[in-house]
Short mmCIF file of C-alpha atoms in Angstrom, two decimals:
data_model
loop_
_atom_site.label_atom_id
_atom_site.label_comp_id
_atom_site.label_asym_id
_atom_site.label_seq_id
_atom_site.Cartn_x
_atom_site.Cartn_y
_atom_site.Cartn_z
CA MET W 779 -2.98 4.07 4.26
CA ARG W 780 -1.38 7.33 5.32
CA GLN W 781 2.05 5.65 5.33
CA LEU W 782 1.44 4.37 1.86
CA ILE W 783 0.66 7.84 0.53
CA VAL W 784 3.81 9.36 2.15
CA ARG W 785 6.00 6.68 0.94
CA ARG W 786 4.66 6.92 -2.68
CA LEU W 787 5.09 10.67 -2.56
CA LEU W 788 8.68 10.37 -1.43
CA GLN W 789 9.37 7.91 -4.20
CA THR W 790 7.91 10.42 -6.74
CA VAL W 791 10.84 12.91 -6.38
CA PRO W 792 13.68 10.70 -7.83
CA LEU W 793 11.27 9.12 -10.41
CA LEU W 794 10.36 12.70 -11.78
CA ILE W 795 14.03 13.74 -11.76
CA PHE W 796 14.94 10.62 -13.74
CA VAL W 797 12.05 11.14 -16.24
CA SER W 798 13.10 14.80 -16.65
CA ILE W 799 16.81 14.00 -17.31
CA ALA W 800 15.95 11.20 -19.72
CA CYS W 801 13.53 13.34 -21.62
CA PHE W 802 15.88 16.35 -21.76
CA ALA W 803 18.75 14.10 -23.08
CA MET W 804 16.69 12.57 -25.70
CA ILE W 805 15.54 16.02 -26.89
CA LYS W 806 19.17 17.27 -27.08
CA LEU W 807 20.27 14.21 -28.96
CA ALA W 808 17.42 14.53 -31.52
CA PRO W 809 18.42 15.84 -34.91
CA GLY W 810 17.21 19.47 -35.71
CA ASP W 811 17.81 22.89 -34.48
CA PRO W 812 14.93 25.09 -33.14
CA VAL W 813 16.79 28.28 -34.10
CA LEU W 814 16.15 27.36 -37.79
CA SER W 815 12.46 28.22 -37.26
CA PHE W 816 13.61 31.87 -36.89
CA VAL W 817 16.06 32.09 -39.76
CA THR W 818 15.31 33.87 -42.95
CA PRO W 819 17.25 33.73 -46.15
CA ASN W 820 18.78 37.20 -45.65
CA MET W 821 19.80 36.77 -42.04
CA HIS W 822 23.34 37.08 -41.16
CA ALA W 823 25.38 34.53 -38.90
CA GLU W 824 25.64 37.16 -36.21
CA ASP W 825 21.79 37.59 -36.10
CA ILE W 826 21.37 33.77 -35.88
CA GLU W 827 23.88 33.61 -32.94
CA ARG W 828 22.07 36.44 -31.24
CA ILE W 829 18.69 34.55 -31.51
CA ARG W 830 20.61 31.40 -30.01
CA HIS W 831 21.89 33.49 -27.12
CA ASN W 832 18.39 35.04 -26.45
CA LEU W 833 16.83 31.59 -26.36
CA GLY W 834 19.41 30.30 -24.12
CA LEU W 835 20.61 27.61 -26.41
CA ASP W 836 24.20 28.62 -26.50
CA LYS W 837 24.96 27.22 -22.99
CA PRO W 838 25.90 23.71 -22.32
CA GLY W 839 23.25 21.11 -21.98
CA TYR W 840 23.53 20.51 -18.30
CA VAL W 841 23.45 24.30 -17.64
CA GLN W 842 20.19 24.45 -19.64
CA TYR W 843 18.77 21.48 -17.70
CA PHE W 844 19.46 23.20 -14.23
CA ILE W 845 17.98 26.50 -15.46
CA TRP W 846 14.77 24.60 -16.49
CA ILE W 847 14.60 22.73 -13.18
CA LYS W 848 15.08 26.01 -11.27
CA GLU W 849 12.27 27.59 -13.22
CA THR W 850 9.92 24.56 -12.95
CA LEU W 851 10.27 24.43 -9.15
CA SER W 852 9.23 28.07 -9.00
CA GLY W 853 5.96 27.01 -11.06
CA ASN W 854 7.35 28.31 -14.37
CA LEU W 855 7.59 25.72 -17.13
CA GLY W 856 9.18 28.41 -19.46
CA TYR W 857 7.93 29.83 -22.79
CA SER W 858 7.46 28.27 -26.12
CA LEU W 859 10.17 28.78 -28.58
CA ILE W 860 7.66 29.00 -31.46
CA ASN W 861 4.78 31.31 -30.20
CA HIS W 862 6.54 32.78 -27.01
CA LYS W 863 3.41 31.90 -24.93
CA PRO W 864 3.85 30.34 -21.37
CA VAL W 865 4.02 26.54 -21.67
CA LEU W 866 1.76 25.95 -18.54
CA GLY W 867 -0.81 28.34 -19.95
CA GLN W 868 -1.04 26.52 -23.25
CA ILE W 869 -1.28 23.22 -21.43
CA MET W 870 -4.07 24.35 -19.22
CA GLU W 871 -5.79 25.93 -22.20
CA ARG W 872 -5.99 22.63 -24.08
CA LEU W 873 -6.43 20.41 -21.07
CA PRO W 874 -10.31 20.49 -21.08
CA ALA W 875 -10.53 19.38 -24.66
CA THR W 876 -8.21 16.43 -24.12
CA ALA W 877 -9.63 15.47 -20.79
CA GLY W 878 -13.25 15.58 -22.11
CA LEU W 879 -12.30 13.51 -25.20
CA MET W 880 -10.15 10.91 -23.20
CA GLY W 881 -12.59 10.83 -20.31
CA ALA W 882 -15.54 10.06 -22.55
CA SER W 883 -13.58 7.40 -24.49
CA ILE W 884 -12.29 5.63 -21.45
CA GLY W 885 -15.74 5.77 -19.71
CA LEU W 886 -17.46 4.30 -22.74
CA ALA W 887 -14.71 1.62 -22.95
CA VAL W 888 -15.16 0.64 -19.33
CA LEU W 889 -18.99 0.53 -19.41
CA LEU W 890 -18.78 -1.97 -22.52
CA ALA W 891 -15.68 -3.85 -21.45
CA ILE W 892 -17.18 -5.16 -17.97
CA PRO W 893 -20.15 -7.08 -19.39
CA LEU W 894 -18.30 -8.25 -22.49
CA GLY W 895 -15.31 -9.54 -20.40
CA LEU W 896 -17.56 -11.13 -17.82
CA VAL W 897 -19.64 -12.91 -20.54
CA ALA W 898 -16.49 -13.99 -22.44
CA GLY W 899 -14.96 -15.43 -19.23
CA ALA W 900 -18.08 -17.20 -18.21
CA ASN W 901 -18.39 -18.78 -21.65
CA ARG W 902 -14.80 -19.75 -22.27
CA ASN W 903 -14.08 -21.39 -25.49
CA ARG W 904 -17.64 -21.09 -26.62
CA TRP W 905 -18.78 -19.19 -29.74
CA ILE W 906 -19.56 -15.99 -27.91
CA ASP W 907 -16.08 -16.05 -26.21
CA LYS W 908 -14.42 -16.64 -29.59
CA LEU W 909 -16.43 -13.85 -31.23
CA ILE W 910 -15.49 -11.37 -28.33
CA ASN W 911 -11.86 -12.49 -28.51
CA LEU W 912 -11.86 -11.86 -32.22
CA PHE W 913 -13.15 -8.39 -31.65
CA SER W 914 -10.46 -7.77 -29.13
CA TYR W 915 -7.62 -8.93 -31.29
CA ILE W 916 -8.90 -6.72 -34.22
CA GLY W 917 -8.94 -3.76 -31.75
CA ILE W 918 -5.39 -4.50 -30.54
CA SER W 919 -4.06 -5.11 -34.06
CA VAL W 920 -5.75 -2.37 -36.03
CA PRO W 921 -3.71 1.00 -36.16
CA LEU W 922 -5.92 3.78 -34.61
CA PHE W 923 -4.90 6.25 -37.32
CA TRP W 924 -6.17 3.91 -40.07
CA LEU W 925 -9.38 3.35 -38.26
CA ALA W 926 -9.86 7.16 -37.79
CA ILE W 927 -9.24 7.78 -41.60
CA LEU W 928 -11.71 4.94 -42.35
CA LEU W 929 -14.41 6.29 -40.11
CA MET W 930 -13.81 9.79 -41.44
CA TYR W 931 -14.16 8.60 -45.00
CA PHE W 932 -17.54 6.79 -44.36
CA PHE W 933 -19.33 9.00 -42.02
CA SER W 934 -18.02 12.37 -42.89
CA ILE W 935 -17.20 12.19 -46.65
CA LYS W 936 -19.60 9.53 -48.02
CA LEU W 937 -22.64 9.75 -45.72
CA GLN W 938 -21.95 13.25 -44.43
CA TRP W 939 -23.41 12.46 -40.98
CA LEU W 940 -20.67 13.84 -38.81
CA PRO W 941 -18.01 16.52 -38.99
CA SER W 942 -14.50 15.35 -39.82
CA MET W 943 -12.21 17.86 -38.17
CA GLY W 944 -11.89 20.37 -35.34
CA MET W 945 -13.87 20.68 -32.05
CA ARG W 946 -16.49 23.35 -33.20
CA THR W 947 -18.12 24.52 -36.26
CA ILE W 948 -17.25 28.15 -37.24
CA GLY W 949 -19.90 30.42 -36.03
CA VAL W 950 -21.66 27.74 -33.90
CA ASN W 951 -21.31 27.64 -30.20
CA SER W 952 -23.33 24.83 -28.74
CA THR W 953 -22.89 21.69 -26.76
CA ILE W 954 -24.59 19.45 -29.45
CA ASP W 955 -22.03 20.83 -32.01
CA VAL W 956 -19.04 19.73 -29.72
CA ILE W 957 -20.68 16.34 -29.05
CA LYS W 958 -21.00 15.76 -32.95
CA HIS W 959 -17.36 16.68 -33.41
CA GLY W 960 -16.23 14.39 -30.66
CA ILE W 961 -18.22 11.21 -31.76
CA LEU W 962 -15.59 9.96 -34.27
CA PRO W 963 -12.45 10.55 -32.25
CA CYS W 964 -14.16 9.19 -29.11
CA THR W 965 -15.26 6.00 -30.96
CA VAL W 966 -11.74 5.47 -32.25
CA LEU W 967 -10.06 5.93 -28.90
CA ALA W 968 -12.76 3.83 -27.12
CA PHE W 969 -12.24 1.06 -29.59
CA GLY W 970 -8.67 0.79 -28.65
CA PHE W 971 -9.11 0.99 -24.93
CA LEU W 972 -12.13 -1.55 -25.20
CA ALA W 973 -9.95 -4.25 -26.72
CA ILE W 974 -7.42 -4.12 -23.91
CA TYR W 975 -9.84 -3.77 -21.12
CA VAL W 976 -11.91 -6.81 -22.38
CA ARG W 977 -8.91 -9.06 -22.31
CA TYR W 978 -7.98 -8.05 -18.76
CA ILE W 979 -11.52 -8.57 -17.59
CA ARG W 980 -11.86 -11.90 -19.31
CA SER W 981 -8.78 -13.26 -17.73
CA SER W 982 -9.67 -12.12 -14.36
CA THR W 983 -13.18 -13.62 -14.73
CA ILE W 984 -11.71 -17.04 -15.67
CA GLY W 985 -9.58 -16.96 -12.55
CA GLN W 986 -12.40 -15.91 -10.14
CA LEU W 987 -14.73 -18.58 -11.51
CA LYS W 988 -12.39 -21.27 -10.14
CA GLU W 989 -12.47 -19.98 -6.72
CA ASP W 990 -14.26 -21.70 -3.76
CA TYR W 991 -16.88 -18.90 -3.20
CA VAL W 992 -18.18 -19.48 -6.67
CA GLN W 993 -18.83 -23.17 -6.05
CA ILE W 994 -20.51 -22.31 -2.66
CA GLN W 995 -22.90 -19.77 -4.42
CA TYR W 996 -23.85 -22.55 -6.93
CA ALA W 997 -24.46 -24.93 -3.94
CA PHE W 998 -26.86 -22.29 -2.42
CA GLY W 999 -28.76 -22.27 -5.83
CA SER W 1000 -27.57 -18.95 -7.12
CA THR W 1001 -27.81 -18.48 -10.96
CA LYS W 1002 -24.78 -17.95 -13.18
CA ARG W 1003 -25.84 -14.35 -13.85
CA THR W 1004 -26.20 -13.49 -10.30
CA ILE W 1005 -22.84 -15.00 -9.43
CA LEU W 1006 -21.15 -13.13 -12.22
CA PHE W 1007 -22.70 -9.57 -11.67
CA ARG W 1008 -23.02 -9.75 -7.81
CA HIS W 1009 -19.90 -11.56 -6.63
CA VAL W 1010 -17.26 -12.05 -9.48
CA LEU W 1011 -17.73 -8.39 -10.58
CA LYS W 1012 -16.40 -7.04 -7.20
CA HIS W 1013 -13.11 -9.02 -7.70
CA VAL W 1014 -12.88 -8.03 -11.45
CA LEU W 1015 -12.71 -4.46 -10.59
CA LEU W 1016 -9.28 -4.65 -9.29
CA PRO W 1017 -7.50 -4.92 -12.68
CA VAL W 1018 -10.00 -2.34 -14.00
CA ILE W 1019 -8.77 0.03 -11.34
CA THR W 1020 -5.22 -0.57 -12.25
CA LEU W 1021 -5.93 0.26 -16.02
CA LEU W 1022 -7.85 3.37 -14.94
CA GLY W 1023 -4.91 4.61 -12.75
CA LEU W 1024 -2.49 4.01 -15.75
CA SER W 1025 -4.86 5.76 -18.08
CA LEU W 1026 -4.70 8.91 -15.98
CA ALA W 1027 -1.81 10.04 -17.78
CA GLU W 1028 -3.53 9.72 -21.10
CA LEU W 1029 -6.15 12.09 -19.89
CA VAL W 1030 -3.33 14.62 -20.03
CA ALA W 1031 -1.16 13.63 -22.82
CA GLY W 1032 -4.05 12.50 -24.97
CA ALA W 1033 -3.80 10.51 -28.14
CA ILE W 1034 -1.36 12.29 -30.16
CA VAL W 1035 -2.14 10.58 -33.48
CA THR W 1036 -6.02 10.65 -33.14
CA GLU W 1037 -6.02 14.25 -32.00
CA THR W 1038 -3.85 15.09 -35.17
CA VAL W 1039 -5.94 13.12 -37.51
CA PHE W 1040 -9.16 14.91 -36.35
CA SER W 1041 -7.58 18.30 -35.77
CA TRP W 1042 -8.79 18.10 -32.12
CA PRO W 1043 -7.33 21.15 -30.19
CA GLY W 1044 -6.09 19.17 -27.31
CA ILE W 1045 -2.58 18.53 -25.66
CA GLY W 1046 -1.79 15.73 -28.04
CA SER W 1047 -1.94 18.04 -31.15
CA LEU W 1048 0.05 20.67 -29.08
CA GLY W 1049 2.72 17.97 -28.44
CA MET W 1050 2.91 16.95 -32.15
CA THR W 1051 3.37 20.63 -33.14
CA ALA W 1052 6.01 21.04 -30.59
CA VAL W 1053 7.86 17.90 -31.82
CA LYS W 1054 7.80 19.27 -35.37
CA GLY W 1055 9.11 22.57 -34.28
CA MET W 1056 11.72 21.18 -31.75
CA ASP W 1057 9.90 23.33 -29.08
CA TYR W 1058 12.02 22.01 -26.11
CA PRO W 1059 10.04 23.89 -23.29
CA VAL W 1060 6.56 22.61 -24.57
CA ILE W 1061 7.96 19.07 -25.05
CA MET W 1062 9.39 19.04 -21.53
CA GLY W 1063 6.28 20.58 -19.99
CA ILE W 1064 4.02 18.02 -21.60
CA THR W 1065 6.23 15.17 -20.44
CA LEU W 1066 6.57 16.38 -16.92
CA PHE W 1067 2.90 16.96 -16.68
CA SER W 1068 2.12 13.49 -17.97
CA SER W 1069 4.54 11.84 -15.59
CA VAL W 1070 2.91 13.61 -12.70
CA MET W 1071 -0.58 12.41 -13.70
CA LEU W 1072 0.81 8.82 -14.26
CA ILE W 1073 2.25 8.81 -10.59
CA VAL W 1074 -0.99 10.31 -9.27
CA GLY W 1075 -2.95 7.73 -11.04
CA ASN W 1076 -1.00 4.87 -9.58
CA LEU W 1077 -1.40 6.28 -6.06
CA LEU W 1078 -5.26 6.69 -6.52
CA ALA W 1079 -5.36 3.03 -7.88
CA ASP W 1080 -3.47 1.77 -4.53
CA ILE W 1081 -6.03 3.80 -2.39
CA LEU W 1082 -9.01 2.39 -4.40
CA TYR W 1083 -7.55 -1.05 -4.00
CA GLY W 1084 -7.96 -0.90 -0.21
CA ILE W 1085 -11.54 0.56 -0.67
CA THR W 1086 -12.60 -1.99 -3.10
CA ASP W 1087 -11.14 -5.06 -1.30
CA PRO W 1088 -10.57 -4.45 2.51
CA ARG W 1089 -8.47 -7.60 2.50
CA ILE W 1090 -5.57 -5.69 0.96
CA LYS W 1091 -3.45 -4.27 3.77
CA THR W 1092 -0.62 -1.96 3.45
CA THR W 1093 2.59 -2.53 5.34
CA ARG W 1094 5.78 -0.65 5.83
#
Protein backbone atom coordinates (compact mmCIF):
# COMPACT_ATOMS: atom_id res chain seq x y z
CA MET A 1 0.00 0.00 0.00
CA ARG A 2 2.87 2.37 0.78
CA GLN A 3 4.34 1.75 -2.67
CA LEU A 4 0.99 2.56 -4.24
CA ILE A 5 0.74 5.87 -2.39
CA VAL A 6 4.28 6.89 -3.32
CA ARG A 7 3.78 5.94 -6.97
CA ARG A 8 0.51 7.86 -7.21
CA LEU A 9 2.03 10.93 -5.59
CA LEU A 10 4.89 10.86 -8.10
CA GLN A 11 2.38 10.61 -10.93
CA THR A 12 0.63 13.68 -9.55
CA VAL A 13 3.44 16.09 -10.45
CA PRO A 14 3.35 15.78 -14.28
CA LEU A 15 -0.43 15.59 -14.20
CA LEU A 16 -0.76 18.86 -12.31
CA ILE A 17 1.76 20.51 -14.65
CA PHE A 18 -0.25 19.38 -17.68
CA VAL A 19 -3.53 20.60 -16.14
CA SER A 20 -2.03 23.99 -15.27
CA ILE A 21 -0.58 24.47 -18.78
CA ALA A 22 -3.83 23.44 -20.49
CA CYS A 23 -5.94 25.68 -18.28
CA PHE A 24 -3.57 28.65 -18.64
CA ALA A 25 -3.52 28.26 -22.42
CA MET A 26 -7.31 28.09 -22.67
CA ILE A 27 -7.67 31.21 -20.54
CA LYS A 28 -5.23 33.11 -22.73
CA LEU A 29 -6.98 31.97 -25.91
CA ALA A 30 -10.41 32.97 -24.60
CA PRO A 31 -11.84 36.25 -25.92
CA GLY A 32 -11.89 39.26 -23.64
CA ASP A 33 -9.48 41.45 -21.75
CA PRO A 34 -9.47 41.76 -17.93
CA VAL A 35 -8.02 45.26 -18.20
CA LEU A 36 -11.36 46.46 -19.60
CA SER A 37 -12.83 46.05 -16.10
CA PHE A 38 -10.68 49.00 -14.96
CA VAL A 39 -11.19 51.23 -17.98
CA THR A 40 -13.34 54.35 -17.67
CA PRO A 41 -14.61 56.52 -20.56
CA ASN A 42 -12.19 59.39 -19.75
CA MET A 43 -9.10 57.18 -19.37
CA HIS A 44 -6.15 57.72 -21.72
CA ALA A 45 -4.27 55.00 -23.56
CA GLU A 46 -1.20 55.56 -21.38
CA ASP A 47 -3.26 54.90 -18.26
CA ILE A 48 -4.63 51.69 -19.75
CA GLU A 49 -1.13 50.47 -20.58
CA ARG A 50 0.02 51.38 -17.08
CA ILE A 51 -2.75 49.22 -15.62
CA ARG A 52 -1.79 46.37 -17.93
CA HIS A 53 1.83 46.67 -16.79
CA ASN A 54 0.90 46.75 -13.09
CA LEU A 55 -1.17 43.59 -13.52
CA GLY A 56 1.70 41.85 -15.32
CA LEU A 57 -0.39 41.28 -18.44
CA ASP A 58 2.05 43.01 -20.79
CA LYS A 59 4.53 40.13 -20.55
CA PRO A 60 4.52 37.12 -22.93
CA GLY A 61 2.21 34.28 -22.00
CA TYR A 62 4.96 31.81 -21.09
CA VAL A 63 6.58 34.39 -18.80
CA GLN A 64 3.26 34.94 -17.02
CA TYR A 65 2.89 31.19 -16.62
CA PHE A 66 6.32 30.71 -15.05
CA ILE A 67 5.74 33.64 -12.71
CA TRP A 68 2.46 32.07 -11.64
CA ILE A 69 4.12 28.66 -11.11
CA LYS A 70 6.86 30.24 -9.02
CA GLU A 71 4.34 32.00 -6.80
CA THR A 72 2.18 28.87 -6.53
CA LEU A 73 5.08 26.73 -5.33
CA SER A 74 5.67 29.26 -2.58
CA GLY A 75 2.05 28.91 -1.46
CA ASN A 76 0.82 32.09 -3.10
CA LEU A 77 -1.94 31.68 -5.68
CA GLY A 78 -1.86 35.37 -6.50
CA TYR A 79 -4.37 38.16 -6.11
CA SER A 80 -7.70 38.66 -7.78
CA LEU A 81 -7.69 41.15 -10.65
CA ILE A 82 -11.15 42.35 -9.65
CA ASN A 83 -11.15 42.79 -5.87
CA HIS A 84 -7.36 42.52 -5.25
CA LYS A 85 -7.87 39.95 -2.48
CA PRO A 86 -5.67 36.82 -2.13
CA VAL A 87 -7.02 33.97 -4.25
CA LEU A 88 -6.29 31.30 -1.65
CA GLY A 89 -8.03 33.34 1.02
CA GLN A 90 -11.17 33.66 -1.12
CA ILE A 91 -11.19 29.92 -1.86
CA MET A 92 -10.79 28.99 1.80
CA GLU A 93 -13.44 31.52 2.79
CA ARG A 94 -16.02 29.94 0.48
CA LEU A 95 -14.91 26.34 0.91
CA PRO A 96 -17.14 25.58 3.97
CA ALA A 97 -20.29 26.68 2.13
CA THR A 98 -19.53 24.53 -0.92
CA ALA A 99 -18.26 21.54 1.06
CA GLY A 100 -21.32 21.58 3.31
CA LEU A 101 -23.74 21.78 0.39
CA MET A 102 -21.99 19.19 -1.79
CA GLY A 103 -21.26 16.87 1.14
CA ALA A 104 -24.92 16.82 2.18
CA SER A 105 -26.02 16.26 -1.43
CA ILE A 106 -23.61 13.39 -2.06
CA GLY A 107 -24.36 11.79 1.32
CA LEU A 108 -28.11 11.94 0.70
CA ALA A 109 -27.68 10.55 -2.82
CA VAL A 110 -25.58 7.60 -1.60
CA LEU A 111 -28.00 6.73 1.21
CA LEU A 112 -30.90 6.60 -1.25
CA ALA A 113 -29.00 5.07 -4.19
CA ILE A 114 -27.75 1.95 -2.36
CA PRO A 115 -31.19 0.47 -1.51
CA LEU A 116 -32.74 1.66 -4.79
CA GLY A 117 -29.91 0.19 -6.88
CA LEU A 118 -29.98 -3.11 -4.97
CA VAL A 119 -33.75 -3.43 -5.35
CA ALA A 120 -33.63 -2.54 -9.06
CA GLY A 121 -30.84 -5.05 -9.75
CA ALA A 122 -32.55 -7.82 -7.77
CA ASN A 123 -35.82 -7.28 -9.65
CA ARG A 124 -34.40 -6.90 -13.13
CA ASN A 125 -36.97 -6.15 -15.85
CA ARG A 126 -39.83 -6.09 -13.35
CA TRP A 127 -42.12 -3.15 -12.76
CA ILE A 128 -40.13 -1.75 -9.84
CA ASP A 129 -36.91 -1.97 -11.86
CA LYS A 130 -38.55 -0.13 -14.76
CA LEU A 131 -39.88 2.53 -12.39
CA ILE A 132 -36.46 3.12 -10.82
CA ASN A 133 -34.85 3.15 -14.28
CA LEU A 134 -37.35 5.74 -15.44
CA PHE A 135 -36.48 7.87 -12.43
CA SER A 136 -32.77 7.50 -13.24
CA TYR A 137 -33.22 8.44 -16.89
CA ILE A 138 -35.16 11.54 -15.88
CA GLY A 139 -32.45 12.50 -13.40
CA ILE A 140 -29.72 12.11 -16.02
CA SER A 141 -31.66 13.95 -18.75
CA VAL A 142 -33.18 16.88 -16.85
CA PRO A 143 -30.94 20.00 -16.76
CA LEU A 144 -30.25 20.86 -13.14
CA PHE A 145 -30.71 24.59 -13.69
CA TRP A 146 -34.23 23.94 -15.02
CA LEU A 147 -35.05 21.74 -12.03
CA ALA A 148 -33.65 24.42 -9.71
CA ILE A 149 -35.86 27.11 -11.24
CA LEU A 150 -38.88 24.79 -11.10
CA LEU A 151 -38.40 23.98 -7.40
CA MET A 152 -37.76 27.63 -6.64
CA TYR A 153 -41.00 28.62 -8.37
CA PHE A 154 -43.18 26.11 -6.51
CA PHE A 155 -41.65 26.01 -3.04
CA SER A 156 -40.42 29.59 -2.74
CA ILE A 157 -42.76 31.71 -4.84
CA LYS A 158 -46.04 29.78 -4.89
CA LEU A 159 -46.03 27.96 -1.54
CA GLN A 160 -43.51 30.25 0.20
CA TRP A 161 -42.24 27.34 2.30
CA LEU A 162 -38.52 27.79 1.69
CA PRO A 163 -36.19 30.70 0.90
CA SER A 164 -35.11 30.96 -2.71
CA MET A 165 -31.70 32.62 -2.59
CA GLY A 166 -28.64 33.03 -0.44
CA MET A 167 -27.32 31.07 2.52
CA ARG A 168 -28.68 33.15 5.39
CA THR A 169 -31.55 35.52 6.06
CA ILE A 170 -30.37 39.05 6.78
CA GLY A 171 -30.32 39.60 10.52
CA VAL A 172 -30.78 35.89 11.32
CA ASN A 173 -27.84 33.82 12.52
CA SER A 174 -29.00 30.28 13.25
CA THR A 175 -28.32 26.76 12.01
CA ILE A 176 -31.99 26.18 11.20
CA ASP A 177 -31.96 29.17 8.87
CA VAL A 178 -28.91 27.81 7.00
CA ILE A 179 -30.58 24.39 6.69
CA LYS A 180 -33.75 25.96 5.27
CA HIS A 181 -31.73 27.85 2.68
CA GLY A 182 -29.83 24.69 1.73
CA ILE A 183 -32.82 22.37 1.21
CA LEU A 184 -33.57 23.39 -2.38
CA PRO A 185 -29.98 23.44 -3.75
CA CYS A 186 -29.18 20.24 -1.86
CA THR A 187 -32.26 18.54 -3.37
CA VAL A 188 -31.30 19.61 -6.89
CA LEU A 189 -27.73 18.35 -6.57
CA ALA A 190 -28.73 15.12 -4.82
CA PHE A 191 -31.21 14.40 -7.62
CA GLY A 192 -28.43 14.56 -10.21
CA PHE A 193 -26.02 12.42 -8.17
CA LEU A 194 -28.74 9.90 -7.27
CA ALA A 195 -29.58 9.11 -10.89
CA ILE A 196 -25.95 8.28 -11.68
CA TYR A 197 -25.30 6.29 -8.51
CA VAL A 198 -28.42 4.15 -8.96
CA ARG A 199 -27.33 3.10 -12.44
CA TYR A 200 -23.87 2.04 -11.24
CA ILE A 201 -25.21 0.12 -8.24
CA ARG A 202 -27.93 -1.60 -10.28
CA SER A 203 -25.40 -2.78 -12.88
CA SER A 204 -23.04 -4.05 -10.19
CA THR A 205 -25.87 -5.84 -8.38
CA ILE A 206 -26.94 -7.66 -11.54
CA GLY A 207 -23.39 -8.87 -12.06
CA GLN A 208 -22.96 -10.00 -8.43
CA LEU A 209 -26.21 -11.98 -8.44
CA LYS A 210 -24.70 -14.23 -11.12
CA GLU A 211 -21.74 -15.18 -8.93
CA ASP A 212 -21.39 -18.63 -7.35
CA TYR A 213 -21.45 -17.39 -3.76
CA VAL A 214 -25.01 -16.16 -4.26
CA GLN A 215 -26.18 -19.59 -5.36
CA ILE A 216 -24.42 -21.14 -2.37
CA GLN A 217 -26.25 -18.78 -0.02
CA TYR A 218 -29.57 -19.74 -1.62
CA ALA A 219 -28.64 -23.40 -1.10
CA PHE A 220 -28.02 -22.69 2.58
CA GLY A 221 -31.53 -21.28 2.86
CA SER A 222 -30.71 -17.56 3.01
CA THR A 223 -33.46 -15.17 1.98
CA LYS A 224 -33.12 -12.82 -0.95
CA ARG A 225 -33.09 -9.79 1.33
CA THR A 226 -30.33 -11.26 3.48
CA ILE A 227 -28.19 -12.05 0.44
CA LEU A 228 -28.65 -8.56 -0.95
CA PHE A 229 -27.91 -6.51 2.15
CA ARG A 230 -25.41 -8.80 3.85
CA HIS A 231 -23.36 -10.29 1.01
CA VAL A 232 -23.98 -8.47 -2.29
CA LEU A 233 -23.81 -5.06 -0.65
CA LYS A 234 -20.12 -5.56 0.27
CA HIS A 235 -19.18 -6.03 -3.38
CA VAL A 236 -21.47 -3.25 -4.59
CA LEU A 237 -19.58 -0.76 -2.44
CA LEU A 238 -16.58 -0.84 -4.82
CA PRO A 239 -18.15 1.25 -7.62
CA VAL A 240 -19.62 3.54 -4.95
CA ILE A 241 -16.11 4.15 -3.60
CA THR A 242 -14.96 5.04 -7.11
CA LEU A 243 -17.78 7.55 -7.52
CA LEU A 244 -17.11 9.09 -4.12
CA GLY A 245 -13.43 9.47 -4.97
CA LEU A 246 -14.28 11.25 -8.21
CA SER A 247 -16.82 13.41 -6.36
CA LEU A 248 -14.18 14.79 -4.00
CA ALA A 249 -13.21 17.38 -6.62
CA GLU A 250 -16.83 18.52 -6.76
CA LEU A 251 -16.72 19.15 -3.02
CA VAL A 252 -14.27 21.92 -3.89
CA ALA A 253 -15.41 23.19 -7.27
CA GLY A 254 -19.05 22.79 -6.37
CA ALA A 255 -21.95 22.98 -8.78
CA ILE A 256 -21.34 26.26 -10.58
CA VAL A 257 -24.78 26.50 -12.16
CA THR A 258 -26.72 25.45 -9.06
CA GLU A 259 -24.83 27.80 -6.77
CA THR A 260 -25.36 30.63 -9.25
CA VAL A 261 -29.11 30.01 -9.53
CA PHE A 262 -29.58 29.94 -5.75
CA SER A 263 -26.95 32.65 -5.08
CA TRP A 264 -25.16 30.23 -2.77
CA PRO A 265 -21.89 31.86 -1.61
CA GLY A 266 -19.62 28.95 -2.54
CA ILE A 267 -16.64 28.32 -4.76
CA GLY A 268 -18.89 27.63 -7.74
CA SER A 269 -20.37 31.13 -7.71
CA LEU A 270 -16.87 32.54 -7.14
CA GLY A 271 -15.69 30.71 -10.25
CA MET A 272 -18.62 32.02 -12.30
CA THR A 273 -17.84 35.58 -11.25
CA ALA A 274 -14.17 35.06 -12.12
CA VAL A 275 -15.04 33.72 -15.59
CA LYS A 276 -17.29 36.70 -16.32
CA GLY A 277 -14.60 39.14 -15.24
CA MET A 278 -11.70 37.25 -16.86
CA ASP A 279 -10.07 37.02 -13.44
CA TYR A 280 -7.16 34.76 -14.41
CA PRO A 281 -5.65 34.15 -10.94
CA VAL A 282 -8.98 33.07 -9.43
CA ILE A 283 -9.78 30.76 -12.36
CA MET A 284 -6.34 29.16 -12.18
CA GLY A 285 -6.52 28.83 -8.40
CA ILE A 286 -9.90 27.07 -8.46
CA THR A 287 -8.80 24.78 -11.31
CA LEU A 288 -5.60 23.79 -9.53
CA PHE A 289 -7.38 23.28 -6.21
CA SER A 290 -10.02 21.08 -7.85
CA SER A 291 -7.38 19.04 -9.67
CA VAL A 292 -5.54 18.36 -6.42
CA MET A 293 -8.78 17.24 -4.76
CA LEU A 294 -9.57 14.94 -7.71
CA ILE A 295 -6.15 13.29 -7.44
CA VAL A 296 -6.50 12.95 -3.67
CA GLY A 297 -9.97 11.44 -4.16
CA ASN A 298 -8.64 8.82 -6.58
CA LEU A 299 -5.85 7.96 -4.16
CA LEU A 300 -8.30 7.58 -1.27
CA ALA A 301 -10.51 5.40 -3.47
CA ASP A 302 -7.57 3.07 -4.21
CA ILE A 303 -6.78 2.82 -0.49
CA LEU A 304 -10.41 2.12 0.40
CA TYR A 305 -10.49 -0.60 -2.27
CA GLY A 306 -7.90 -2.56 -0.32
CA ILE A 307 -9.76 -2.00 2.95
CA THR A 308 -13.15 -2.97 1.53
CA ASP A 309 -11.94 -5.98 -0.45
CA PRO A 310 -8.74 -7.61 0.94
CA ARG A 311 -8.44 -9.68 -2.24
CA ILE A 312 -7.30 -6.59 -4.11
CA LYS A 313 -3.50 -6.56 -4.06
CA THR A 314 -1.23 -3.81 -5.21
CA THR A 315 1.90 -4.60 -7.21
CA ARG A 316 4.76 -2.58 -8.54
